[in-house]
GROMACS .gro file of C-alpha atoms in nm:
model
  117
    1MET     CA    1  -3.379  -0.402  -0.356
    2ARG     CA    2  -3.269  -0.213  -0.031
    3ARG     CA    3  -3.060  -0.505   0.116
    4PHE     CA    4  -2.819  -0.460  -0.239
    5ALA     CA    5  -2.851  -0.095  -0.218
    6PHE     CA    6  -2.619  -0.134   0.094
    7ILE     CA    7  -2.451  -0.424   0.062
    8ALA     CA    8  -2.325  -0.231  -0.234
    9SER     CA    9  -2.261   0.094  -0.006
   10ILE     CA   10  -2.033  -0.082   0.238
   11ILE     CA   11  -1.843  -0.244  -0.083
   12THR     CA   12  -1.823   0.074  -0.201
   13ALA     CA   13  -1.681   0.276   0.076
   14SER     CA   14  -1.485   0.014   0.127
   15VAL     CA   15  -1.277   0.021  -0.141
   16ILE     CA   16  -1.239   0.440  -0.113
   17SER     CA   17  -1.077   0.401   0.211
   18ALA     CA   18  -0.833   0.067   0.111
   19SER     CA   19  -0.790   0.352  -0.201
   20ALA     CA   20  -0.774   0.629   0.051
   21GLY     CA   21  -0.529   0.398   0.258
   22ALA     CA   22  -0.302   0.286  -0.066
   23PHE     CA   23  -0.216   0.638  -0.162
   24ALA     CA   24  -0.050   0.792   0.228
   25ALA     CA   25   0.072   0.418   0.208
   26SER     CA   26   0.317   0.510  -0.147
   27ASN     CA   27   0.414   0.778   0.004
   28LEU     CA   28   0.606   0.683   0.236
   29GLU     CA   29   0.920   0.528   0.208
   30GLN     CA   30   1.123   0.407   0.505
   31ILE     CA   31   1.389   0.573   0.682
   32GLN     CA   32   1.644   0.479   0.960
   33ALA     CA   33   1.638   0.811   1.192
   34TYR     CA   34   1.713   0.842   1.607
   35LEU     CA   35   1.519   0.991   1.938
   36ASN     CA   36   1.722   1.262   1.976
   37LYS     CA   37   1.600   1.277   2.342
   38GLY     CA   38   1.893   1.437   2.486
   39LEU     CA   39   1.789   1.787   2.247
   40LYS     CA   40   1.618   2.082   2.422
   41ILE     CA   41   1.438   2.300   2.240
   42ASN     CA   42   1.458   2.659   2.407
   43LEU     CA   43   1.203   2.934   2.298
   44ASN     CA   44   1.214   3.269   2.407
   45GLY     CA   45   1.474   3.102   2.635
   46GLN     CA   46   1.274   2.902   2.835
   47GLU     CA   47   1.369   2.564   2.823
   48LEU     CA   48   0.989   2.405   2.572
   49ALA     CA   49   0.883   2.122   2.683
   50LEU     CA   50   0.800   1.876   2.418
   51THR     CA   51   0.416   1.652   2.514
   52ASP     CA   52   0.154   1.547   2.195
   53SER     CA   53  -0.189   1.625   2.319
   54THR     CA   54  -0.202   1.303   2.505
   55GLY     CA   55   0.026   1.427   2.744
   56SER     CA   56   0.310   1.209   2.602
   57LYS     CA   57   0.649   1.321   2.646
   58ALA     CA   58   0.761   1.405   2.226
   59TYR     CA   59   1.141   1.351   2.061
   60PRO     CA   60   1.307   1.575   1.825
   61ILE     CA   61   1.462   1.330   1.532
   62THR     CA   62   1.808   1.320   1.343
   63TYR     CA   63   1.790   1.220   0.967
   64ASP     CA   64   2.131   1.242   0.761
   65GLY     CA   65   2.329   1.492   1.020
   66THR     CA   66   1.990   1.702   0.997
   67THR     CA   67   1.763   1.711   1.302
   68TYR     CA   68   1.407   1.807   1.230
   69LEU     CA   69   1.109   1.935   1.536
   70PRO     CA   70   0.757   1.846   1.520
   71ALA     CA   71   0.596   2.115   1.260
   72ARG     CA   72   0.259   2.144   1.531
   73LEU     CA   73   0.413   2.147   1.900
   74ILE     CA   74   0.691   2.405   1.777
   75SER     CA   75   0.404   2.623   1.518
   76GLU     CA   76   0.149   2.597   1.877
   77ALA     CA   77   0.431   2.673   2.129
   78VAL     CA   78   0.436   2.964   1.923
   79GLY     CA   79   0.135   3.055   1.904
   80TYR     CA   80   0.045   2.891   1.528
   81SER     CA   81  -0.245   2.666   1.472
   82VAL     CA   82  -0.254   2.334   1.315
   83THR     CA   83  -0.400   2.161   1.085
   84PHE     CA   84  -0.369   1.885   0.761
   85ASP     CA   85  -0.615   1.856   0.516
   86SER     CA   86  -0.643   1.541   0.440
   87GLU     CA   87  -0.815   1.502   0.099
   88THR     CA   88  -0.493   1.736  -0.059
   89ASN     CA   89  -0.239   1.576   0.207
   90ALA     CA   90  -0.142   1.914   0.359
   91VAL     CA   91  -0.036   2.092   0.693
   92ASN     CA   92  -0.150   2.390   0.678
   93ILE     CA   93   0.046   2.685   0.957
   94GLY     CA   94  -0.209   2.935   1.025
   95LYS     CA   95  -0.246   3.366   1.154
   96PRO     CA   96  -0.149   3.336   1.541
   97SER     CA   97  -0.329   3.267   1.819
   98ALA     CA   98  -0.308   3.707   1.848
   99GLU     CA   99  -0.357   3.898   1.586
  100ASN     CA  100  -0.224   4.229   1.711
  101ASP     CA  101   0.142   4.015   1.969
  102PRO     CA  102   0.434   4.138   1.801
  103ALA     CA  103   0.577   3.946   1.945
  104VAL     CA  104   0.423   3.623   1.768
  105GLN     CA  105   0.412   3.820   1.416
  106PRO     CA  106   0.706   3.793   1.194
  107THR     CA  107   0.769   4.147   1.055
  108ARG     CA  108   0.796   4.154   0.641
  109GLY     CA  109   1.110   3.951   0.539
  110GLN     CA  110   1.170   3.860   0.877
  111PRO     CA  111   1.256   3.479   0.870
  112MET     CA  112   1.017   3.260   1.093
  113THR     CA  113   1.356   3.093   1.266
  114SER     CA  114   1.381   3.437   1.444
  115LEU     CA  115   1.086   3.389   1.626
  116LEU     CA  116   1.211   3.163   1.751
  117MET     CA  117   1.556   3.339   1.955
   0.00000   0.00000   0.00000
């Protein structure tokens, strides 16, 4: 009986894992975009080196005439925390890590893009 319960739990876990992967894959659409290796990002007049958590260089992506920046790298550069909620499939960008620092806090009505200037 224990062997049956063990096998049943493995099968259940496999089905759940496979369906979660299928859900994620069904939300993806393949596109043709370009790594924009020549674009420099300046933050408060200083060039920002975009590197991921492993130290690998990250690049902006240009797609259909619009350039997209890595949300985590830019958000963390201006002092915001970033998390991913796999249950809701959402990226969450949090409050500044220095709550009393007006240099990284938008004021009411101030667009986020003004923080990068």
